[in-house]
């Protein structure tokens, strides 16, 4: 009977290990990108690796939703992570492929204001996965592997605590 238990435990641990290993092998890598924010600062996938990355994106038409959620998440994380906040890269981006003169003029006027940095995805490098009316939130580990992915209509305290837990484990 003890031999049967030992064999069952061994098989269980092998299966768990195989499942965890398969998850790591299949982990999605951070997409390659190179773009500028509204102030002209350049960012790329290679410039943010080495730290956990919180990547949140929206379609241009959802600018206010993304800005509101991004601002809330960023400032809450600054308070929760406190001294460790510089160990995480927070990137907010907009699919900026279908912009127009009105949006470009607004963008030019807003350069004098102290808004949070927003990456302008003019080539659609990060547009895969975006959905209308929601932000696309992804968290990548220090190696650039995806560890969390979700769509958000709002940024509530419960979600912020989940994100905080994920980031705390990574830093």
mmCIF file with all atom_site columns, C-alpha atoms in Angstrom:
data_model
loop_
_atom_site.group_PDB
_atom_site.id
_atom_site.type_symbol
_atom_site.label_atom_id
_atom_site.label_alt_id
_atom_site.label_comp_id
_atom_site.label_asym_id
_atom_site.label_entity_id
_atom_site.label_seq_id
_atom_site.pdbx_PDB_ins_code
_atom_site.Cartn_x
_atom_site.Cartn_y
_atom_site.Cartn_z
_atom_site.occupancy
_atom_site.B_iso_or_equiv
_atom_site.pdbx_formal_charge
_atom_site.auth_seq_id
_atom_site.auth_comp_id
_atom_site.auth_asym_id
_atom_site.auth_atom_id
_atom_site.pdbx_PDB_model_num
ATOM 1   C CA . UNK A 1 1   ? 0.000   0.000  0.000   1.00 0.00 ? 1   UNK A CA 1
ATOM 2   C CA . UNK A 1 2   ? 2.854   2.386  0.847   1.00 0.00 ? 2   UNK A CA 1
ATOM 3   C CA . UNK A 1 3   ? 4.474   1.618  -2.492  1.00 0.00 ? 3   UNK A CA 1
ATOM 4   C CA . UNK A 1 4   ? 1.271   2.583  -4.293  1.00 0.00 ? 4   UNK A CA 1
ATOM 5   C CA . UNK A 1 5   ? 1.131   5.890  -2.385  1.00 0.00 ? 5   UNK A CA 1
ATOM 6   C CA . UNK A 1 6   ? 4.773   6.592  -3.201  1.00 0.00 ? 6   UNK A CA 1
ATOM 7   C CA . UNK A 1 7   ? 4.210   5.857  -6.894  1.00 0.00 ? 7   UNK A CA 1
ATOM 8   C CA . UNK A 1 8   ? 1.084   8.045  -6.959  1.00 0.00 ? 8   UNK A CA 1
ATOM 9   C CA . UNK A 1 9   ? 2.922   10.917 -5.261  1.00 0.00 ? 9   UNK A CA 1
ATOM 10  C CA . UNK A 1 10  ? 5.840   10.590 -7.663  1.00 0.00 ? 10  UNK A CA 1
ATOM 11  C CA . UNK A 1 11  ? 3.546   10.616 -10.681 1.00 0.00 ? 11  UNK A CA 1
ATOM 12  C CA . UNK A 1 12  ? 1.691   13.632 -9.257  1.00 0.00 ? 12  UNK A CA 1
ATOM 13  C CA . UNK A 1 13  ? 4.907   15.620 -8.736  1.00 0.00 ? 13  UNK A CA 1
ATOM 14  C CA . UNK A 1 14  ? 6.177   14.720 -12.206 1.00 0.00 ? 14  UNK A CA 1
ATOM 15  C CA . UNK A 1 15  ? 2.887   15.899 -13.741 1.00 0.00 ? 15  UNK A CA 1
ATOM 16  C CA . UNK A 1 16  ? 2.919   19.144 -11.740 1.00 0.00 ? 16  UNK A CA 1
ATOM 17  C CA . UNK A 1 17  ? 6.536   19.804 -12.710 1.00 0.00 ? 17  UNK A CA 1
ATOM 18  C CA . UNK A 1 18  ? 5.770   19.061 -16.367 1.00 0.00 ? 18  UNK A CA 1
ATOM 19  C CA . UNK A 1 19  ? 2.753   21.401 -16.291 1.00 0.00 ? 19  UNK A CA 1
ATOM 20  C CA . UNK A 1 20  ? 4.753   24.242 -14.709 1.00 0.00 ? 20  UNK A CA 1
ATOM 21  C CA . UNK A 1 21  ? 7.631   23.709 -17.128 1.00 0.00 ? 21  UNK A CA 1
ATOM 22  C CA . UNK A 1 22  ? 5.273   23.684 -20.103 1.00 0.00 ? 22  UNK A CA 1
ATOM 23  C CA . UNK A 1 23  ? 3.743   26.940 -18.905 1.00 0.00 ? 23  UNK A CA 1
ATOM 24  C CA . UNK A 1 24  ? 7.194   28.547 -18.774 1.00 0.00 ? 24  UNK A CA 1
ATOM 25  C CA . UNK A 1 25  ? 8.184   27.180 -22.189 1.00 0.00 ? 25  UNK A CA 1
ATOM 26  C CA . UNK A 1 26  ? 4.946   28.456 -23.717 1.00 0.00 ? 26  UNK A CA 1
ATOM 27  C CA . UNK A 1 27  ? 5.089   31.852 -22.009 1.00 0.00 ? 27  UNK A CA 1
ATOM 28  C CA . UNK A 1 28  ? 4.546   34.587 -24.521 1.00 0.00 ? 28  UNK A CA 1
ATOM 29  C CA . UNK A 1 29  ? 7.429   37.015 -24.988 1.00 0.00 ? 29  UNK A CA 1
ATOM 30  C CA . UNK A 1 30  ? 7.001   40.770 -24.885 1.00 0.00 ? 30  UNK A CA 1
ATOM 31  C CA . UNK A 1 31  ? 6.211   42.030 -28.373 1.00 0.00 ? 31  UNK A CA 1
ATOM 32  C CA . UNK A 1 32  ? 8.959   43.884 -30.156 1.00 0.00 ? 32  UNK A CA 1
ATOM 33  C CA . UNK A 1 33  ? 8.320   47.603 -30.396 1.00 0.00 ? 33  UNK A CA 1
ATOM 34  C CA . UNK A 1 34  ? 10.070  50.900 -30.826 1.00 0.00 ? 34  UNK A CA 1
ATOM 35  C CA . UNK A 1 35  ? 8.090   54.125 -30.487 1.00 0.00 ? 35  UNK A CA 1
ATOM 36  C CA . UNK A 1 36  ? 7.974   57.565 -28.927 1.00 0.00 ? 36  UNK A CA 1
ATOM 37  C CA . UNK A 1 37  ? 5.705   59.093 -26.337 1.00 0.00 ? 37  UNK A CA 1
ATOM 38  C CA . UNK A 1 38  ? 3.882   62.414 -26.777 1.00 0.00 ? 38  UNK A CA 1
ATOM 39  C CA . UNK A 1 39  ? 7.005   64.276 -25.600 1.00 0.00 ? 39  UNK A CA 1
ATOM 40  C CA . UNK A 1 40  ? 9.325   62.615 -28.123 1.00 0.00 ? 40  UNK A CA 1
ATOM 41  C CA . UNK A 1 41  ? 11.025  60.226 -25.653 1.00 0.00 ? 41  UNK A CA 1
ATOM 42  C CA . UNK A 1 42  ? 11.915  56.885 -27.311 1.00 0.00 ? 42  UNK A CA 1
ATOM 43  C CA . UNK A 1 43  ? 11.017  53.494 -25.829 1.00 0.00 ? 43  UNK A CA 1
ATOM 44  C CA . UNK A 1 44  ? 11.586  49.951 -27.048 1.00 0.00 ? 44  UNK A CA 1
ATOM 45  C CA . UNK A 1 45  ? 11.123  46.404 -25.814 1.00 0.00 ? 45  UNK A CA 1
ATOM 46  C CA . UNK A 1 46  ? 14.871  46.104 -25.265 1.00 0.00 ? 46  UNK A CA 1
ATOM 47  C CA . UNK A 1 47  ? 15.084  49.363 -23.273 1.00 0.00 ? 47  UNK A CA 1
ATOM 48  C CA . UNK A 1 48  ? 12.553  48.161 -20.676 1.00 0.00 ? 48  UNK A CA 1
ATOM 49  C CA . UNK A 1 49  ? 13.728  44.571 -20.176 1.00 0.00 ? 49  UNK A CA 1
ATOM 50  C CA . UNK A 1 50  ? 15.468  43.707 -16.931 1.00 0.00 ? 50  UNK A CA 1
ATOM 51  C CA . UNK A 1 51  ? 12.550  44.952 -14.833 1.00 0.00 ? 51  UNK A CA 1
ATOM 52  C CA . UNK A 1 52  ? 8.955   43.762 -14.653 1.00 0.00 ? 52  UNK A CA 1
ATOM 53  C CA . UNK A 1 53  ? 6.873   45.662 -17.235 1.00 0.00 ? 53  UNK A CA 1
ATOM 54  C CA . UNK A 1 54  ? 3.237   46.694 -16.870 1.00 0.00 ? 54  UNK A CA 1
ATOM 55  C CA . UNK A 1 55  ? 1.980   47.347 -20.401 1.00 0.00 ? 55  UNK A CA 1
ATOM 56  C CA . UNK A 1 56  ? -1.483  48.867 -20.816 1.00 0.00 ? 56  UNK A CA 1
ATOM 57  C CA . UNK A 1 57  ? -2.928  49.788 -24.194 1.00 0.00 ? 57  UNK A CA 1
ATOM 58  C CA . UNK A 1 58  ? -6.083  51.128 -25.800 1.00 0.00 ? 58  UNK A CA 1
ATOM 59  C CA . UNK A 1 59  ? -7.455  52.224 -29.114 1.00 0.00 ? 59  UNK A CA 1
ATOM 60  C CA . UNK A 1 60  ? -7.200  55.967 -29.753 1.00 0.00 ? 60  UNK A CA 1
ATOM 61  C CA . UNK A 1 61  ? -10.959 56.368 -29.287 1.00 0.00 ? 61  UNK A CA 1
ATOM 62  C CA . UNK A 1 62  ? -10.552 55.038 -25.725 1.00 0.00 ? 62  UNK A CA 1
ATOM 63  C CA . UNK A 1 63  ? -7.918  57.619 -24.770 1.00 0.00 ? 63  UNK A CA 1
ATOM 64  C CA . UNK A 1 64  ? -9.769  58.899 -21.691 1.00 0.00 ? 64  UNK A CA 1
ATOM 65  C CA . UNK A 1 65  ? -10.515 55.388 -20.417 1.00 0.00 ? 65  UNK A CA 1
ATOM 66  C CA . UNK A 1 66  ? -6.870  54.400 -20.806 1.00 0.00 ? 66  UNK A CA 1
ATOM 67  C CA . UNK A 1 67  ? -5.539  57.626 -19.293 1.00 0.00 ? 67  UNK A CA 1
ATOM 68  C CA . UNK A 1 68  ? -7.891  57.341 -16.294 1.00 0.00 ? 68  UNK A CA 1
ATOM 69  C CA . UNK A 1 69  ? -7.071  53.668 -15.652 1.00 0.00 ? 69  UNK A CA 1
ATOM 70  C CA . UNK A 1 70  ? -3.356  54.131 -16.295 1.00 0.00 ? 70  UNK A CA 1
ATOM 71  C CA . UNK A 1 71  ? -3.141  57.125 -13.952 1.00 0.00 ? 71  UNK A CA 1
ATOM 72  C CA . UNK A 1 72  ? -4.999  55.305 -11.172 1.00 0.00 ? 72  UNK A CA 1
ATOM 73  C CA . UNK A 1 73  ? -2.866  52.164 -11.526 1.00 0.00 ? 73  UNK A CA 1
ATOM 74  C CA . UNK A 1 74  ? 0.403   54.082 -11.760 1.00 0.00 ? 74  UNK A CA 1
ATOM 75  C CA . UNK A 1 75  ? -0.189  56.283 -8.717  1.00 0.00 ? 75  UNK A CA 1
ATOM 76  C CA . UNK A 1 76  ? -1.574  53.437 -6.597  1.00 0.00 ? 76  UNK A CA 1
ATOM 77  C CA . UNK A 1 77  ? 1.472   51.330 -7.455  1.00 0.00 ? 77  UNK A CA 1
ATOM 78  C CA . UNK A 1 78  ? 3.788   54.234 -6.588  1.00 0.00 ? 78  UNK A CA 1
ATOM 79  C CA . UNK A 1 79  ? 2.237   54.268 -3.112  1.00 0.00 ? 79  UNK A CA 1
ATOM 80  C CA . UNK A 1 80  ? 2.022   50.500 -2.636  1.00 0.00 ? 80  UNK A CA 1
ATOM 81  C CA . UNK A 1 81  ? 5.473   49.677 -3.982  1.00 0.00 ? 81  UNK A CA 1
ATOM 82  C CA . UNK A 1 82  ? 6.973   52.807 -2.402  1.00 0.00 ? 82  UNK A CA 1
ATOM 83  C CA . UNK A 1 83  ? 10.770  52.444 -2.566  1.00 0.00 ? 83  UNK A CA 1
ATOM 84  C CA . UNK A 1 84  ? 10.510  49.582 -5.059  1.00 0.00 ? 84  UNK A CA 1
ATOM 85  C CA . UNK A 1 85  ? 8.424   51.531 -7.609  1.00 0.00 ? 85  UNK A CA 1
ATOM 86  C CA . UNK A 1 86  ? 11.510  52.354 -9.691  1.00 0.00 ? 86  UNK A CA 1
ATOM 87  C CA . UNK A 1 87  ? 12.063  48.604 -10.134 1.00 0.00 ? 87  UNK A CA 1
ATOM 88  C CA . UNK A 1 88  ? 9.008   48.361 -12.413 1.00 0.00 ? 88  UNK A CA 1
ATOM 89  C CA . UNK A 1 89  ? 8.425   49.893 -15.872 1.00 0.00 ? 89  UNK A CA 1
ATOM 90  C CA . UNK A 1 90  ? 4.885   51.210 -16.373 1.00 0.00 ? 90  UNK A CA 1
ATOM 91  C CA . UNK A 1 91  ? 4.039   51.816 -20.044 1.00 0.00 ? 91  UNK A CA 1
ATOM 92  C CA . UNK A 1 92  ? 0.754   53.133 -21.371 1.00 0.00 ? 92  UNK A CA 1
ATOM 93  C CA . UNK A 1 93  ? 0.224   53.135 -25.147 1.00 0.00 ? 93  UNK A CA 1
ATOM 94  C CA . UNK A 1 94  ? -2.387  54.114 -27.696 1.00 0.00 ? 94  UNK A CA 1
ATOM 95  C CA . UNK A 1 95  ? -2.999  52.579 -31.100 1.00 0.00 ? 95  UNK A CA 1
ATOM 96  C CA . UNK A 1 96  ? -2.233  55.746 -33.045 1.00 0.00 ? 96  UNK A CA 1
ATOM 97  C CA . UNK A 1 97  ? -2.494  54.340 -36.576 1.00 0.00 ? 97  UNK A CA 1
ATOM 98  C CA . UNK A 1 98  ? -5.673  56.164 -37.514 1.00 0.00 ? 98  UNK A CA 1
ATOM 99  C CA . UNK A 1 99  ? -5.027  59.620 -36.141 1.00 0.00 ? 99  UNK A CA 1
ATOM 100 C CA . UNK A 1 100 ? -6.211  62.859 -37.717 1.00 0.00 ? 100 UNK A CA 1
ATOM 101 C CA . UNK A 1 101 ? -5.244  66.539 -37.708 1.00 0.00 ? 101 UNK A CA 1
ATOM 102 C CA . UNK A 1 102 ? -7.533  67.358 -34.776 1.00 0.00 ? 102 UNK A CA 1
ATOM 103 C CA . UNK A 1 103 ? -5.876  64.684 -32.610 1.00 0.00 ? 103 UNK A CA 1
ATOM 104 C CA . UNK A 1 104 ? -2.391  65.731 -33.744 1.00 0.00 ? 104 UNK A CA 1
ATOM 105 C CA . UNK A 1 105 ? -3.174  69.379 -32.870 1.00 0.00 ? 105 UNK A CA 1
ATOM 106 C CA . UNK A 1 106 ? -4.480  68.329 -29.442 1.00 0.00 ? 106 UNK A CA 1
ATOM 107 C CA . UNK A 1 107 ? -1.339  66.287 -28.914 1.00 0.00 ? 107 UNK A CA 1
ATOM 108 C CA . UNK A 1 108 ? 0.859   69.241 -29.831 1.00 0.00 ? 108 UNK A CA 1
ATOM 109 C CA . UNK A 1 109 ? -1.001  71.531 -27.413 1.00 0.00 ? 109 UNK A CA 1
ATOM 110 C CA . UNK A 1 110 ? -0.795  68.983 -24.576 1.00 0.00 ? 110 UNK A CA 1
ATOM 111 C CA . UNK A 1 111 ? 3.018   68.853 -24.729 1.00 0.00 ? 111 UNK A CA 1
ATOM 112 C CA . UNK A 1 112 ? 3.103   71.865 -22.412 1.00 0.00 ? 112 UNK A CA 1
ATOM 113 C CA . UNK A 1 113 ? 1.035   70.024 -19.770 1.00 0.00 ? 113 UNK A CA 1
ATOM 114 C CA . UNK A 1 114 ? 2.413   67.533 -17.275 1.00 0.00 ? 114 UNK A CA 1
ATOM 115 C CA . UNK A 1 115 ? 0.515   64.451 -18.396 1.00 0.00 ? 115 UNK A CA 1
ATOM 116 C CA . UNK A 1 116 ? 1.862   60.960 -17.831 1.00 0.00 ? 116 UNK A CA 1
ATOM 117 C CA . UNK A 1 117 ? 3.838   59.593 -20.730 1.00 0.00 ? 117 UNK A CA 1
ATOM 118 C CA . UNK A 1 118 ? 1.764   57.777 -23.364 1.00 0.00 ? 118 UNK A CA 1
ATOM 119 C CA . UNK A 1 119 ? 3.462   55.800 -26.115 1.00 0.00 ? 119 UNK A CA 1
ATOM 120 C CA . UNK A 1 120 ? 2.045   56.531 -29.560 1.00 0.00 ? 120 UNK A CA 1
ATOM 121 C CA . UNK A 1 121 ? 1.842   53.303 -31.545 1.00 0.00 ? 121 UNK A CA 1
ATOM 122 C CA . UNK A 1 122 ? 1.796   54.837 -35.031 1.00 0.00 ? 122 UNK A CA 1
ATOM 123 C CA . UNK A 1 123 ? 2.767   51.553 -36.757 1.00 0.00 ? 123 UNK A CA 1
ATOM 124 C CA . UNK A 1 124 ? 0.461   49.161 -34.864 1.00 0.00 ? 124 UNK A CA 1
ATOM 125 C CA . UNK A 1 125 ? 3.335   47.282 -33.228 1.00 0.00 ? 125 UNK A CA 1
ATOM 126 C CA . UNK A 1 126 ? 1.284   46.680 -30.068 1.00 0.00 ? 126 UNK A CA 1
ATOM 127 C CA . UNK A 1 127 ? -2.229  46.769 -31.542 1.00 0.00 ? 127 UNK A CA 1
ATOM 128 C CA . UNK A 1 128 ? -2.750  42.992 -31.619 1.00 0.00 ? 128 UNK A CA 1
ATOM 129 C CA . UNK A 1 129 ? -5.170  42.063 -28.850 1.00 0.00 ? 129 UNK A CA 1
ATOM 130 C CA . UNK A 1 130 ? -6.720  45.500 -28.334 1.00 0.00 ? 130 UNK A CA 1
ATOM 131 C CA . UNK A 1 131 ? -10.490 45.620 -27.962 1.00 0.00 ? 131 UNK A CA 1
ATOM 132 C CA . UNK A 1 132 ? -12.896 48.568 -28.094 1.00 0.00 ? 132 UNK A CA 1
ATOM 133 C CA . UNK A 1 133 ? -14.020 50.070 -24.798 1.00 0.00 ? 133 UNK A CA 1
ATOM 134 C CA . UNK A 1 134 ? -11.426 48.241 -22.685 1.00 0.00 ? 134 UNK A CA 1
ATOM 135 C CA . UNK A 1 135 ? -7.781  48.548 -21.810 1.00 0.00 ? 135 UNK A CA 1
ATOM 136 C CA . UNK A 1 136 ? -5.477  45.625 -22.521 1.00 0.00 ? 136 UNK A CA 1
ATOM 137 C CA . UNK A 1 137 ? -3.319  45.056 -19.445 1.00 0.00 ? 137 UNK A CA 1
ATOM 138 C CA . UNK A 1 138 ? -0.289  42.785 -19.604 1.00 0.00 ? 138 UNK A CA 1
ATOM 139 C CA . UNK A 1 139 ? 2.483   42.167 -17.097 1.00 0.00 ? 139 UNK A CA 1
ATOM 140 C CA . UNK A 1 140 ? 5.841   40.781 -18.187 1.00 0.00 ? 140 UNK A CA 1
ATOM 141 C CA . UNK A 1 141 ? 8.579   39.482 -15.889 1.00 0.00 ? 141 UNK A CA 1
ATOM 142 C CA . UNK A 1 142 ? 12.211  40.677 -15.883 1.00 0.00 ? 142 UNK A CA 1
ATOM 143 C CA . UNK A 1 143 ? 13.002  38.312 -18.754 1.00 0.00 ? 143 UNK A CA 1
ATOM 144 C CA . UNK A 1 144 ? 10.204  39.716 -20.894 1.00 0.00 ? 144 UNK A CA 1
ATOM 145 C CA . UNK A 1 145 ? 7.859   36.721 -20.508 1.00 0.00 ? 145 UNK A CA 1
ATOM 146 C CA . UNK A 1 146 ? 4.120   37.274 -20.077 1.00 0.00 ? 146 UNK A CA 1
ATOM 147 C CA . UNK A 1 147 ? 2.911   36.489 -16.553 1.00 0.00 ? 147 UNK A CA 1
ATOM 148 C CA . UNK A 1 148 ? -0.541  38.126 -16.600 1.00 0.00 ? 148 UNK A CA 1
ATOM 149 C CA . UNK A 1 149 ? -2.980  39.369 -19.220 1.00 0.00 ? 149 UNK A CA 1
ATOM 150 C CA . UNK A 1 150 ? -6.489  40.822 -18.918 1.00 0.00 ? 150 UNK A CA 1
ATOM 151 C CA . UNK A 1 151 ? -9.003  43.284 -20.347 1.00 0.00 ? 151 UNK A CA 1
ATOM 152 C CA . UNK A 1 152 ? -10.381 46.037 -18.133 1.00 0.00 ? 152 UNK A CA 1
ATOM 153 C CA . UNK A 1 153 ? -13.364 48.345 -18.342 1.00 0.00 ? 153 UNK A CA 1
ATOM 154 C CA . UNK A 1 154 ? -12.422 49.874 -14.988 1.00 0.00 ? 154 UNK A CA 1
ATOM 155 C CA . UNK A 1 155 ? -9.557  49.835 -12.514 1.00 0.00 ? 155 UNK A CA 1
ATOM 156 C CA . UNK A 1 156 ? -10.892 48.807 -9.107  1.00 0.00 ? 156 UNK A CA 1
ATOM 157 C CA . UNK A 1 157 ? -9.117  48.247 -5.791  1.00 0.00 ? 157 UNK A CA 1
ATOM 158 C CA . UNK A 1 158 ? -9.340  44.451 -6.022  1.00 0.00 ? 158 UNK A CA 1
ATOM 159 C CA . UNK A 1 159 ? -7.532  44.448 -9.375  1.00 0.00 ? 159 UNK A CA 1
ATOM 160 C CA . UNK A 1 160 ? -4.908  46.860 -8.059  1.00 0.00 ? 160 UNK A CA 1
ATOM 161 C CA . UNK A 1 161 ? -4.202  44.497 -5.152  1.00 0.00 ? 161 UNK A CA 1
ATOM 162 C CA . UNK A 1 162 ? -3.835  41.554 -7.566  1.00 0.00 ? 162 UNK A CA 1
ATOM 163 C CA . UNK A 1 163 ? -1.392  43.537 -9.710  1.00 0.00 ? 163 UNK A CA 1
ATOM 164 C CA . UNK A 1 164 ? 0.502   44.627 -6.611  1.00 0.00 ? 164 UNK A CA 1
ATOM 165 C CA . UNK A 1 165 ? 0.828   40.967 -5.517  1.00 0.00 ? 165 UNK A CA 1
ATOM 166 C CA . UNK A 1 166 ? 2.159   39.947 -8.917  1.00 0.00 ? 166 UNK A CA 1
ATOM 167 C CA . UNK A 1 167 ? 4.687   42.784 -9.020  1.00 0.00 ? 167 UNK A CA 1
ATOM 168 C CA . UNK A 1 168 ? 5.823   42.266 -5.431  1.00 0.00 ? 168 UNK A CA 1
ATOM 169 C CA . UNK A 1 169 ? 6.727   38.661 -6.283  1.00 0.00 ? 169 UNK A CA 1
ATOM 170 C CA . UNK A 1 170 ? 8.692   39.814 -9.330  1.00 0.00 ? 170 UNK A CA 1
ATOM 171 C CA . UNK A 1 171 ? 10.874  42.504 -7.759  1.00 0.00 ? 171 UNK A CA 1
#
